[in-house]
Coordinates of C-alpha atoms in Angstrom, one line a residue:
M29 CA 31.6 52.6 -26.2
A30 CA 29.8 54.7 -23.6
K31 CA 30.3 58.5 -23.8
D32 CA 33.1 60.1 -21.8
P33 CA 31.4 61.4 -18.5
R34 CA 33.0 64.9 -19.1
F35 CA 30.6 65.4 -22.0
I36 CA 27.5 64.3 -20.1
R37 CA 25.1 66.6 -18.3
N38 CA 22.2 65.2 -16.2
F39 CA 19.5 67.8 -15.4
C40 CA 15.8 68.1 -14.6
I41 CA 13.2 70.8 -15.0
I42 CA 11.5 71.8 -11.7
A43 CA 8.8 74.4 -11.2
H44 CA 5.3 75.2 -9.9
I45 CA 2.4 73.6 -11.7
D46 CA 1.7 75.2 -15.1
H47 CA 4.9 77.2 -15.5
G48 CA 5.8 75.5 -18.8
K49 CA 8.0 72.5 -18.0
S50 CA 6.6 70.2 -20.6
T51 CA 6.6 72.9 -23.3
L52 CA 10.2 73.7 -22.6
A53 CA 11.1 70.0 -22.8
D54 CA 9.2 70.0 -26.2
R55 CA 11.5 72.8 -27.5
F56 CA 14.7 71.0 -26.3
I57 CA 13.5 67.9 -28.2
E58 CA 12.8 69.9 -31.4
K59 CA 16.1 71.7 -31.3
A60 CA 17.9 68.3 -31.0
K61 CA 15.9 67.1 -34.1
L62 CA 14.5 64.1 -32.2
V63 CA 11.2 64.7 -34.0
T64 CA 10.7 65.6 -37.6
S65 CA 9.1 68.9 -38.4
R66 CA 6.7 67.3 -41.0
G67 CA 3.0 67.2 -40.2
P68 CA 1.3 68.5 -37.1
L69 CA 3.6 68.5 -34.0
Q70 CA 2.3 66.7 -31.0
Q71 CA 2.3 68.8 -27.8
Q72 CA 3.6 67.5 -24.5
L73 CA 5.9 65.0 -26.2
L74 CA 7.1 63.5 -22.9
D75 CA 3.6 63.2 -21.5
N76 CA 2.6 59.8 -22.9
M77 CA -0.5 59.2 -20.9
D78 CA -3.9 60.3 -22.3
I79 CA -4.9 61.7 -18.9
E80 CA -1.7 63.9 -18.8
R81 CA -2.7 65.5 -22.2
E82 CA -6.3 65.9 -21.3
R83 CA -5.6 67.7 -18.0
G84 CA -2.5 69.5 -19.2
I85 CA -0.4 68.2 -16.3
T86 CA 2.6 66.0 -15.9
I87 CA 2.1 63.0 -13.6
K88 CA 5.1 60.8 -14.4
S89 CA 8.7 62.0 -14.6
Q90 CA 10.0 61.2 -18.1
A91 CA 13.7 61.0 -19.3
V92 CA 15.1 61.7 -22.7
V93 CA 18.7 62.0 -24.1
I94 CA 19.4 65.1 -26.1
P95 CA 22.5 65.3 -28.3
Y96 CA 24.0 68.8 -28.5
S97 CA 26.9 70.4 -30.4
A98 CA 28.2 73.2 -28.1
A99 CA 30.0 76.4 -29.0
D100 CA 33.2 74.9 -27.7
G101 CA 33.2 72.4 -30.5
N102 CA 32.4 69.4 -28.4
E103 CA 29.4 67.0 -28.7
Y104 CA 27.5 66.7 -25.4
E105 CA 24.8 64.3 -24.3
L106 CA 22.2 66.0 -22.2
N107 CA 20.0 63.7 -20.1
L108 CA 16.8 65.6 -19.4
V109 CA 14.1 64.5 -16.8
D110 CA 10.8 66.4 -17.1
T111 CA 9.0 66.4 -13.7
P112 CA 5.4 67.1 -12.4
G113 CA 4.5 70.4 -10.7
H114 CA 1.5 69.5 -8.6
V115 CA 2.0 69.2 -4.8
D116 CA 0.6 65.6 -4.9
F117 CA 3.5 64.4 -7.1
S118 CA 6.4 65.9 -5.2
Y119 CA 7.7 62.3 -4.6
E120 CA 8.1 61.9 -8.4
V121 CA 10.1 65.1 -8.3
S122 CA 12.4 63.9 -5.5
R123 CA 13.2 60.7 -7.5
A124 CA 14.0 62.7 -10.6
I125 CA 16.2 65.1 -8.7
S126 CA 18.2 62.1 -7.2
S127 CA 19.4 61.1 -10.7
C128 CA 20.7 64.5 -11.7
E129 CA 23.6 67.0 -11.0
G130 CA 21.7 70.1 -11.9
A131 CA 18.2 71.6 -12.2
L132 CA 16.5 74.3 -14.2
L133 CA 14.2 76.2 -11.9
L134 CA 11.5 77.5 -14.1
I135 CA 9.6 80.7 -13.1
D136 CA 6.6 82.1 -15.0
A137 CA 7.3 85.7 -16.0
A138 CA 3.7 86.7 -15.4
Q139 CA 3.1 84.7 -12.1
G140 CA 6.6 85.0 -10.4
V141 CA 7.8 82.8 -7.6
E142 CA 5.1 80.5 -6.2
A143 CA 4.7 78.0 -3.4
Q144 CA 5.9 74.9 -5.3
T145 CA 8.8 76.8 -6.8
L146 CA 10.2 77.3 -3.3
A147 CA 9.4 73.7 -2.2
N148 CA 11.1 72.2 -5.2
M149 CA 14.2 74.5 -4.9
Y150 CA 14.7 73.4 -1.3
M151 CA 14.5 69.8 -2.4
A152 CA 17.2 70.4 -5.1
M153 CA 19.4 72.2 -2.6
E154 CA 19.2 69.3 -0.1
L155 CA 20.8 67.1 -2.8
N156 CA 23.4 69.8 -3.7
L157 CA 22.2 70.3 -7.2
E158 CA 23.4 73.2 -9.3
I159 CA 20.4 75.4 -9.9
I160 CA 19.9 77.5 -13.0
P161 CA 17.0 80.0 -12.7
V162 CA 15.0 80.3 -15.9
I163 CA 12.3 82.9 -16.5
N164 CA 9.8 81.4 -19.0
K165 CA 6.9 83.0 -21.0
I166 CA 8.8 86.3 -21.6
D167 CA 6.7 86.7 -24.8
L168 CA 3.5 87.4 -22.7
P169 CA 2.2 91.0 -22.6
S170 CA 1.9 90.7 -18.8
A171 CA 5.5 89.4 -18.3
D172 CA 7.3 91.2 -15.5
I173 CA 10.9 90.2 -16.0
E174 CA 12.4 92.8 -13.7
G175 CA 10.0 91.7 -10.9
C176 CA 11.0 88.1 -11.4
L177 CA 14.7 88.9 -11.3
H178 CA 14.2 90.8 -8.0
Q179 CA 12.3 87.7 -6.6
I180 CA 15.1 85.4 -7.7
D181 CA 17.6 87.5 -5.7
H182 CA 15.4 88.2 -2.7
D183 CA 12.9 85.3 -2.3
L184 CA 15.1 82.5 -3.6
G185 CA 18.6 83.8 -2.7
L186 CA 20.0 82.7 -6.1
D187 CA 22.2 84.8 -8.4
S188 CA 20.0 86.6 -10.9
D189 CA 23.0 87.2 -13.2
T190 CA 23.0 83.5 -14.2
T191 CA 19.2 83.6 -15.1
S192 CA 18.2 82.6 -18.6
L193 CA 15.3 84.3 -20.3
V194 CA 13.2 82.0 -22.5
S195 CA 9.9 81.6 -24.2
A196 CA 9.2 77.8 -24.4
K197 CA 6.3 78.5 -26.7
T198 CA 8.2 80.5 -29.4
G199 CA 11.6 78.9 -28.8
Q200 CA 13.2 82.3 -28.0
G201 CA 16.4 82.0 -25.8
I202 CA 16.6 78.1 -26.0
D203 CA 20.1 78.2 -27.7
D204 CA 21.5 80.4 -24.9
L205 CA 19.9 78.0 -22.3
F206 CA 21.6 75.0 -23.9
E207 CA 25.0 76.8 -23.5
S208 CA 24.2 77.7 -19.9
I209 CA 23.4 74.0 -19.1
V210 CA 26.8 72.9 -20.6
K211 CA 28.6 75.7 -18.8
H212 CA 27.1 75.7 -15.3
I213 CA 25.9 72.1 -14.6
P214 CA 28.8 69.9 -13.5
A215 CA 29.7 66.7 -15.3
P216 CA 29.0 63.5 -13.4
T217 CA 31.9 62.1 -11.3
A218 CA 32.0 58.4 -12.2
D219 CA 34.6 55.7 -11.9
R220 CA 33.8 53.3 -14.8
K221 CA 36.5 50.8 -13.7
A222 CA 34.8 50.4 -10.2
P223 CA 32.1 47.8 -9.6
L224 CA 28.7 48.6 -11.0
K225 CA 26.6 51.0 -8.8
A226 CA 23.3 52.3 -10.2
L227 CA 20.1 53.7 -8.8
I228 CA 16.6 52.6 -10.0
F229 CA 14.5 55.8 -10.3
D230 CA 11.5 54.3 -12.2
S231 CA 10.2 51.3 -14.1
H232 CA 7.3 50.2 -16.3
Y233 CA 5.8 46.9 -17.5
D234 CA 5.9 45.5 -21.0
P235 CA 3.6 42.5 -21.5
Y236 CA 6.1 40.9 -24.0
R237 CA 9.5 41.8 -22.3
G238 CA 8.7 42.0 -18.6
V239 CA 9.8 44.9 -16.4
I240 CA 11.8 47.6 -18.1
V241 CA 13.9 49.3 -15.4
H242 CA 14.9 53.0 -15.6
F243 CA 18.2 53.7 -13.8
R244 CA 21.1 56.1 -13.3
L245 CA 24.6 54.7 -13.3
F246 CA 27.0 56.2 -10.8
D247 CA 30.0 53.8 -11.2
G248 CA 31.0 50.9 -13.4
T249 CA 29.4 49.8 -16.7
V250 CA 26.6 47.5 -17.8
A251 CA 26.2 45.7 -21.1
K252 CA 24.2 42.9 -22.7
G253 CA 25.0 39.5 -21.1
D254 CA 26.1 41.0 -17.7
Q255 CA 24.9 39.3 -14.5
I256 CA 23.3 42.0 -12.3
M257 CA 21.8 41.9 -8.8
F258 CA 19.3 43.9 -6.9
W259 CA 20.6 45.0 -3.5
S260 CA 17.4 44.7 -1.5
S261 CA 16.0 41.4 -2.8
K262 CA 19.4 39.8 -3.8
A263 CA 17.7 38.5 -6.9
S264 CA 20.1 38.2 -9.9
Y265 CA 19.3 38.4 -13.6
T266 CA 21.1 38.4 -16.9
V267 CA 20.8 41.6 -18.9
E268 CA 19.2 41.1 -22.3
E269 CA 19.3 44.8 -23.5
V270 CA 20.6 48.2 -22.4
G271 CA 19.8 51.5 -24.0
V272 CA 18.8 55.1 -23.6
F273 CA 15.6 57.1 -23.9
K274 CA 15.1 59.1 -27.2
L275 CA 11.3 59.4 -27.2
G276 CA 11.4 55.6 -27.3
L277 CA 13.8 52.9 -26.2
V278 CA 17.0 53.0 -28.3
E279 CA 19.4 50.1 -27.7
T280 CA 23.1 50.7 -27.2
A281 CA 26.0 48.4 -26.7
V282 CA 27.0 49.6 -23.2
L283 CA 26.1 52.2 -20.6
G284 CA 28.7 53.6 -18.2
G285 CA 28.9 55.7 -15.0
G286 CA 27.1 59.1 -15.4
D287 CA 24.6 57.7 -18.0
V288 CA 20.8 57.6 -17.6
G289 CA 19.1 54.7 -19.4
Y290 CA 17.2 51.5 -19.1
F291 CA 17.8 47.7 -19.0
I292 CA 15.7 44.7 -19.7
A293 CA 16.5 41.4 -18.0
G294 CA 13.4 39.3 -18.5
I295 CA 12.1 40.2 -15.0
K296 CA 8.6 38.8 -14.5
T297 CA 8.5 38.9 -10.7
I298 CA 7.3 42.4 -10.1
S299 CA 8.1 42.3 -6.3
D300 CA 11.8 42.1 -7.1
I301 CA 11.8 45.7 -8.4
R302 CA 11.9 48.5 -5.9
V303 CA 12.2 52.1 -6.9
G304 CA 15.2 53.5 -5.0
D305 CA 17.0 50.2 -4.9
T306 CA 20.7 49.8 -6.0
V307 CA 21.7 47.6 -8.9
T308 CA 25.1 46.1 -8.9
N309 CA 27.1 43.3 -10.6
A310 CA 26.3 39.8 -9.2
N311 CA 29.9 38.6 -9.5
R312 CA 31.6 41.8 -8.4
P313 CA 29.2 43.8 -6.1
C314 CA 29.8 47.3 -4.9
A315 CA 30.7 47.8 -1.2
K316 CA 27.5 49.5 -0.1
A317 CA 24.1 50.5 -1.5
L318 CA 23.2 54.0 -2.6
P319 CA 21.0 56.0 -0.1
G320 CA 17.9 55.7 -2.3
F321 CA 14.9 57.9 -1.5
K322 CA 13.1 58.8 1.7
E323 CA 10.2 56.4 2.4
V324 CA 6.9 57.8 1.0
K325 CA 4.2 58.6 3.5
P326 CA 0.6 58.4 2.1
V327 CA -1.8 61.0 3.6
V328 CA -5.1 60.0 2.0
F329 CA -6.6 56.5 2.3
S330 CA -9.4 54.9 0.3
S331 CA -10.5 51.4 -0.6
I332 CA -10.9 50.1 -4.2
Y333 CA -13.4 47.4 -5.1
P334 CA -14.2 45.9 -8.5
V335 CA -17.8 46.5 -9.6
D336 CA -17.9 42.8 -10.7
S337 CA -16.5 40.6 -7.9
N338 CA -15.1 38.2 -10.7
D339 CA -12.6 41.0 -11.6
Y340 CA -10.8 40.8 -8.2
E341 CA -7.8 38.8 -9.6
E342 CA -7.5 41.3 -12.6
L343 CA -7.7 44.2 -10.2
Q344 CA -4.8 42.7 -8.1
E345 CA -2.7 42.3 -11.2
S346 CA -3.5 45.8 -12.4
I347 CA -2.5 47.4 -9.0
D348 CA 0.7 45.4 -9.0
R349 CA 1.7 46.7 -12.5
L350 CA 0.6 50.2 -11.6
K351 CA 2.8 50.1 -8.5
L352 CA 5.8 49.5 -10.8
N353 CA 5.1 52.8 -12.6
D354 CA 3.9 54.7 -9.5
A355 CA 6.1 53.9 -6.5
S356 CA 4.1 56.1 -4.1
L357 CA 1.1 53.9 -4.3
I358 CA 0.7 51.7 -1.1
Y359 CA -2.0 49.0 -0.8
E360 CA -3.2 46.0 1.2
K361 CA -6.1 43.6 1.0
T362 CA -9.5 44.4 2.6
S363 CA -13.1 43.4 2.4
S364 CA -16.5 45.0 2.8
A365 CA -20.0 43.6 3.5
A366 CA -21.5 45.8 0.7
L367 CA -18.7 45.6 -1.9
G368 CA -16.9 42.3 -1.3
F369 CA -13.1 41.9 -1.6
G370 CA -10.9 44.9 -2.5
F371 CA -7.7 46.8 -1.6
R372 CA -7.1 49.5 1.0
C373 CA -4.8 52.1 -0.7
G374 CA -2.7 55.0 0.5
F375 CA -2.3 58.1 -1.8
L376 CA -0.3 61.3 -1.7
G377 CA -3.4 63.5 -2.2
M378 CA -6.8 63.8 -3.8
L379 CA -5.4 64.4 -7.3
H380 CA -3.2 61.3 -6.9
L381 CA -6.3 59.3 -6.0
E382 CA -8.2 60.6 -9.1
V383 CA -5.3 59.8 -11.4
V384 CA -4.9 56.2 -10.0
Q385 CA -8.7 55.7 -10.5
E386 CA -8.6 56.9 -14.1
R387 CA -5.4 54.9 -14.9
I388 CA -6.9 51.6 -13.6
E389 CA -10.1 52.2 -15.6
R390 CA -8.3 53.2 -18.8
E391 CA -5.1 51.2 -18.9
F392 CA -6.6 48.0 -17.6
D393 CA -10.3 48.4 -18.7
L394 CA -11.8 47.7 -15.2
S395 CA -14.9 49.2 -13.6
I396 CA -14.0 50.0 -10.0
V397 CA -15.6 51.7 -6.9
F398 CA -13.7 54.0 -4.5
T399 CA -14.9 54.5 -0.9
S400 CA -14.8 57.9 0.8
P401 CA -11.3 59.2 1.3
S402 CA -9.9 59.4 4.9
V403 CA -6.7 60.4 6.7
R404 CA -4.9 58.3 9.3
Y405 CA -6.0 59.1 12.9
I406 CA -4.5 58.0 16.2
V407 CA -7.1 56.9 18.8
H408 CA -6.2 56.7 22.5
L409 CA -8.4 54.1 24.4
K410 CA -9.4 54.3 28.0
T411 CA -7.3 51.1 28.6
G412 CA -4.1 53.1 27.8
E413 CA -3.8 51.4 24.4
T414 CA -3.1 53.5 21.3
I415 CA -4.3 52.4 17.9
S416 CA -3.8 54.0 14.4
I417 CA -6.8 53.8 12.0
D418 CA -7.5 55.1 8.5
N419 CA -10.6 53.0 7.8
P420 CA -13.9 54.2 9.4
L421 CA -14.9 50.5 10.0
E422 CA -12.0 50.1 12.4
Y423 CA -13.2 52.9 14.7
P424 CA -13.8 51.5 18.1
D425 CA -16.9 51.9 20.3
P426 CA -17.0 55.6 21.4
M427 CA -17.5 54.4 25.0
K428 CA -14.0 52.9 24.9
V429 CA -12.3 56.0 23.4
E430 CA -10.4 58.5 25.7
Y431 CA -9.6 60.9 22.8
A432 CA -8.4 61.0 19.2
E433 CA -5.7 62.8 17.3
E434 CA -5.7 63.9 13.6
P435 CA -2.8 64.9 11.4
Y436 CA -2.1 68.7 10.9
I437 CA -0.3 70.4 8.1
Q438 CA 1.6 73.6 7.7
A439 CA 0.0 75.3 4.6
N440 CA 2.1 77.9 2.7
I441 CA -0.1 80.0 0.5
I442 CA 1.4 82.8 -1.7
T443 CA -1.3 85.2 -3.1
P444 CA -1.7 88.7 -4.5
T445 CA -2.7 91.1 -1.7
T446 CA -6.2 91.6 -3.4
Y447 CA -7.3 88.1 -2.3
V448 CA -6.0 88.0 1.2
G449 CA -9.4 88.5 2.9
N450 CA -11.1 85.7 0.9
I451 CA -8.3 83.3 1.6
I452 CA -8.2 84.0 5.4
S453 CA -12.0 83.4 5.5
L454 CA -11.6 80.1 3.6
C455 CA -8.8 79.0 6.0
M456 CA -10.8 79.9 9.1
E457 CA -13.8 77.9 7.7
K458 CA -11.4 74.9 7.4
R459 CA -10.3 75.2 11.1
G460 CA -7.0 76.9 10.1
I461 CA -4.8 78.7 12.7
Q462 CA -2.7 81.5 11.2
T463 CA 0.9 81.4 12.4
N464 CA 2.5 84.0 10.1
M465 CA 1.8 86.5 7.4
I466 CA 4.8 87.7 5.3
Y467 CA 4.7 90.5 2.8
L468 CA 7.1 89.3 0.0
D469 CA 6.8 92.6 -1.8
S470 CA 4.1 95.3 -2.3
K471 CA 1.9 93.0 -4.3
R472 CA 2.3 89.5 -2.8
V473 CA 1.8 88.0 0.6
E474 CA 2.7 84.6 2.0
L475 CA 0.2 83.2 4.5
I476 CA 1.3 80.4 6.8
Y477 CA -1.5 78.3 8.4
E478 CA -1.7 75.2 10.5
M479 CA -4.8 73.2 9.7
P480 CA -6.2 69.7 9.8
L481 CA -5.2 67.6 6.8
A482 CA -8.8 66.1 6.6
E483 CA -10.1 69.7 5.8
V484 CA -7.8 70.1 2.9
L485 CA -8.9 66.8 1.2
F486 CA -12.4 68.0 0.4
E487 CA -12.6 70.9 -2.1
F488 CA -10.0 73.1 -0.4
Y489 CA -7.6 73.3 -3.5
D490 CA -10.6 74.0 -5.9
R491 CA -12.0 76.7 -3.6
L492 CA -8.6 78.3 -3.1
K493 CA -8.2 78.6 -6.9
S494 CA -11.8 79.9 -7.1
V495 CA -11.6 82.7 -4.4
S496 CA -8.2 83.8 -5.8
R497 CA -9.2 83.6 -9.5
G498 CA -6.4 81.1 -10.0
Y499 CA -3.6 83.4 -8.6
A500 CA -3.0 81.8 -5.2
S501 CA -0.4 78.9 -5.0
F502 CA -0.5 76.3 -2.3
D503 CA 2.1 73.9 -0.8
Y504 CA 1.9 71.9 2.4
S505 CA 3.9 69.5 4.7
V506 CA 2.6 67.3 7.5
I507 CA 3.7 68.7 10.9
G508 CA 2.3 66.1 13.4
Y509 CA -0.9 65.1 15.3
R510 CA -3.2 67.1 17.5
K511 CA -6.2 66.4 19.6
T512 CA -9.6 66.4 17.9
D513 CA -13.3 65.6 18.5
L514 CA -13.8 62.7 16.1
V515 CA -17.0 60.8 15.3
R516 CA -18.0 58.1 12.8
L517 CA -20.7 59.2 10.4
D518 CA -22.7 56.2 9.2
I519 CA -24.9 56.3 6.1
L520 CA -28.1 54.2 6.3
V521 CA -30.1 53.3 3.2
N522 CA -33.5 51.8 4.0
S523 CA -32.3 51.5 7.7
E524 CA -29.3 49.3 6.6
P525 CA -25.8 50.8 7.2
V526 CA -23.7 50.9 4.0
D527 CA -20.1 50.3 5.3
A528 CA -18.4 51.7 2.2
L529 CA -20.0 55.1 2.7
S530 CA -19.0 55.5 6.4
Q531 CA -16.7 58.5 7.2
L532 CA -14.6 59.7 10.1
V533 CA -15.4 63.4 10.6
F534 CA -14.9 66.3 13.1
R535 CA -18.1 66.4 15.2
E536 CA -19.2 69.9 14.2
N537 CA -18.9 69.0 10.5
A538 CA -21.0 65.7 10.8
Q539 CA -24.3 67.3 10.0
V540 CA -23.1 69.3 7.0
R541 CA -21.2 66.2 5.6
G542 CA -24.1 63.9 6.3
R543 CA -26.5 66.3 4.5
H544 CA -24.2 66.5 1.5
V545 CA -23.9 62.7 1.2
C546 CA -27.7 62.1 1.6
E547 CA -28.4 64.8 -1.1
R548 CA -26.0 63.1 -3.5
L549 CA -27.4 59.6 -2.9
K550 CA -31.0 60.8 -3.3
D551 CA -30.1 61.9 -6.9
E552 CA -28.3 58.7 -7.7
I553 CA -30.4 55.8 -6.1
P554 CA -33.2 54.7 -8.5
R555 CA -36.8 54.9 -7.2
Q556 CA -38.5 51.7 -6.1
Q557 CA -42.1 50.6 -5.4
F558 CA -41.6 51.8 -1.8
K559 CA -40.1 54.9 -0.1
I560 CA -36.4 54.7 0.7
A561 CA -35.0 56.7 3.6
I562 CA -31.4 57.8 3.3
Q563 CA -30.0 58.9 6.7
G564 CA -26.8 60.1 8.2
A565 CA -26.2 58.9 11.7
V566 CA -23.6 59.5 14.5
G567 CA -24.0 56.7 16.9
G568 CA -27.8 56.4 17.6
Q569 CA -28.5 60.0 16.6
I570 CA -29.8 60.8 13.1
V571 CA -28.1 64.0 11.8
S572 CA -29.5 64.2 8.3
R573 CA -32.2 62.6 6.1
E574 CA -33.4 62.5 2.5
T575 CA -36.2 60.4 1.1
V576 CA -36.4 58.8 -2.3
N577 CA -40.1 58.8 -3.1
A578 CA -41.9 55.6 -4.3
Y579 CA -43.4 54.9 -7.7
R580 CA -47.1 55.2 -7.1
K581 CA -49.7 53.3 -9.1
D582 CA -53.0 55.2 -9.3
V583 CA -55.2 52.5 -7.7
I584 CA -58.3 54.8 -7.5
A585 CA -58.3 55.6 -11.2
K586 CA -61.2 53.2 -11.8
C587 CA -63.3 54.9 -9.0
Y588 CA -65.3 57.7 -10.5
G589 CA -67.9 59.0 -8.1
G590 CA -69.2 56.6 -5.4
D591 CA -68.5 56.4 -1.7
I592 CA -65.2 57.7 -0.3
S593 CA -64.8 54.6 1.8
R594 CA -64.2 52.6 -1.5
K595 CA -61.3 54.8 -2.4
R596 CA -59.9 54.7 1.2
K597 CA -60.1 50.9 1.2
L598 CA -58.0 50.7 -2.0
L599 CA -55.4 53.2 -0.7
E600 CA -55.1 51.3 2.6
K601 CA -54.6 48.1 0.7
Q602 CA -51.9 49.7 -1.4
K603 CA -50.2 51.1 1.8
E604 CA -50.1 47.6 3.3
G605 CA -48.5 46.2 0.2
K606 CA -45.8 48.9 0.1
K607 CA -45.1 48.3 3.8
R608 CA -44.7 44.6 3.2
M609 CA -42.5 45.2 0.2
K610 CA -40.3 47.6 2.2
M611 CA -39.6 44.9 4.8
V612 CA -38.3 42.4 2.2
G613 CA -37.2 44.9 -0.5
N614 CA -33.4 45.2 -1.2
V615 CA -32.0 48.5 -2.4
E616 CA -29.3 48.2 -5.0
I617 CA -26.9 51.1 -4.8
P618 CA -25.4 51.8 -8.2
Q619 CA -21.7 52.5 -8.8
Q620 CA -22.4 56.1 -9.8
A621 CA -23.8 56.7 -6.3
F622 CA -20.4 55.9 -4.6
L623 CA -18.5 58.1 -7.1
A624 CA -21.0 61.0 -6.7
V625 CA -20.4 61.0 -2.9
L626 CA -16.6 61.4 -3.5
K627 CA -17.1 64.4 -5.8
T628 CA -16.9 67.8 -4.1
K629 CA -20.0 69.9 -4.0
E630 CA -20.1 72.8 -6.4
T631 CA -19.0 76.1 -4.8
N632 CA -20.9 79.3 -5.3
N633 CA -17.9 81.5 -5.5

């Protein structure tokens, strides 16, 4: 029998990146004795991807059920969802929040309230979640607990009296936090006699069992043998197994309203599953669907191609399966003269792009090439027509263009006052316009800038961390489109344009960007028997150039002494041969060259 909803608490942990969410989740799991204390304990228990452990970040929201015996004598079931903190994965956070009644808002005792702390709190407030402020890392020598309590009162507008003080590393204060969760987070309101109404908040693919759907039940019950239906596709399936998450999949007899769990129904058709869809009973459907999630809007676009064109089918299958696990990935088919058939993909940011690239290479063992990232521009033609483009190859003839518009963002940067000058210089360099500067207290400032999204894609986040020594925090939201002077930068190798390396850039940045790409390619393209010119061109104008020098055979080695005309004759003959070779020579561009162009140039700061 499913647990009484009065003794269920559904909550998530939200915070700025690196404030200790996964470490706190580890302590919860340890306290609940879901892992044995024998042997070395694995860190980041809920981060089950290699890439998450290596980078020390959470990419995927993960759920786990924690049994807890409270001081009031009752046995509670706490459903915890650990969420990412990086701005690129805010969509993951919004999905996790939708399946909860409460949230622990984690604040680093040494860093205080940061940009993503505010953004995630507003997201939780929109969905009327009960928010418990938690100050973490109180064991640090640099912990400023009084300062954090003041920020909770003044910056966040929350009641600092309900704040829990914990150290996720040492386990200090965890028991009190458990009691606070039971006391302050409301129990789910669920009618288990009503028709089944559940929200899909995630899913993953198992090669033996098909799609495993993660869902939150709001009303009704579901058990093995039930006939369920997906609201959007109207596809119906018979449930083979239901259960809960306890660091693995643990089968149960039945799940009821208020529960968070999974079901398996032998689903092989990946397109039937949509994150945010409503699941109901096929024979007794609910009256209307749940609101789901707001539609995700990608901001960075890039094309993916297999290195070996024979891997195209495998790449398509890999992206389909990845889409199950990453609902924010958007893609469509495309093709390139240089790279063959591939997919044009939309991402939520540059970190999201890097993570997708690494997941395809690791999880599906494929070698792939990404083209230069771009944002979506709106181009107004002289005919009065308006077109939207994210691929440089679609950019029309400049003679037909009236003007172009690019997306702008509002960037909120919270920084210690020491680094304000450096950050203002960086934002000005990136064409930012300052709209506000708010002193949060004597030590911290919030800078609000409007700047082009395209400028933020390349190295902005890395350089912000560099100039502020890691103390500045950054959050942004897209605010609309503004007029810009846009040009297409083409890269020519041996006088042949390489379409995969074309970029849409602001005219004043074309020369710098072109020089950067040419320098990178010069280091990566192998030398041939003839000189290779690498050029950056805007229309018919060359804006940058690098040359890969030829291998040179010493043809005059056998001439010692004698008439100079003999040497000249041999050199001229060699020159003619190289010229002829250059006309028919084909320059192979290695995969590393495409990847090198994507990497940001090292900063000197």
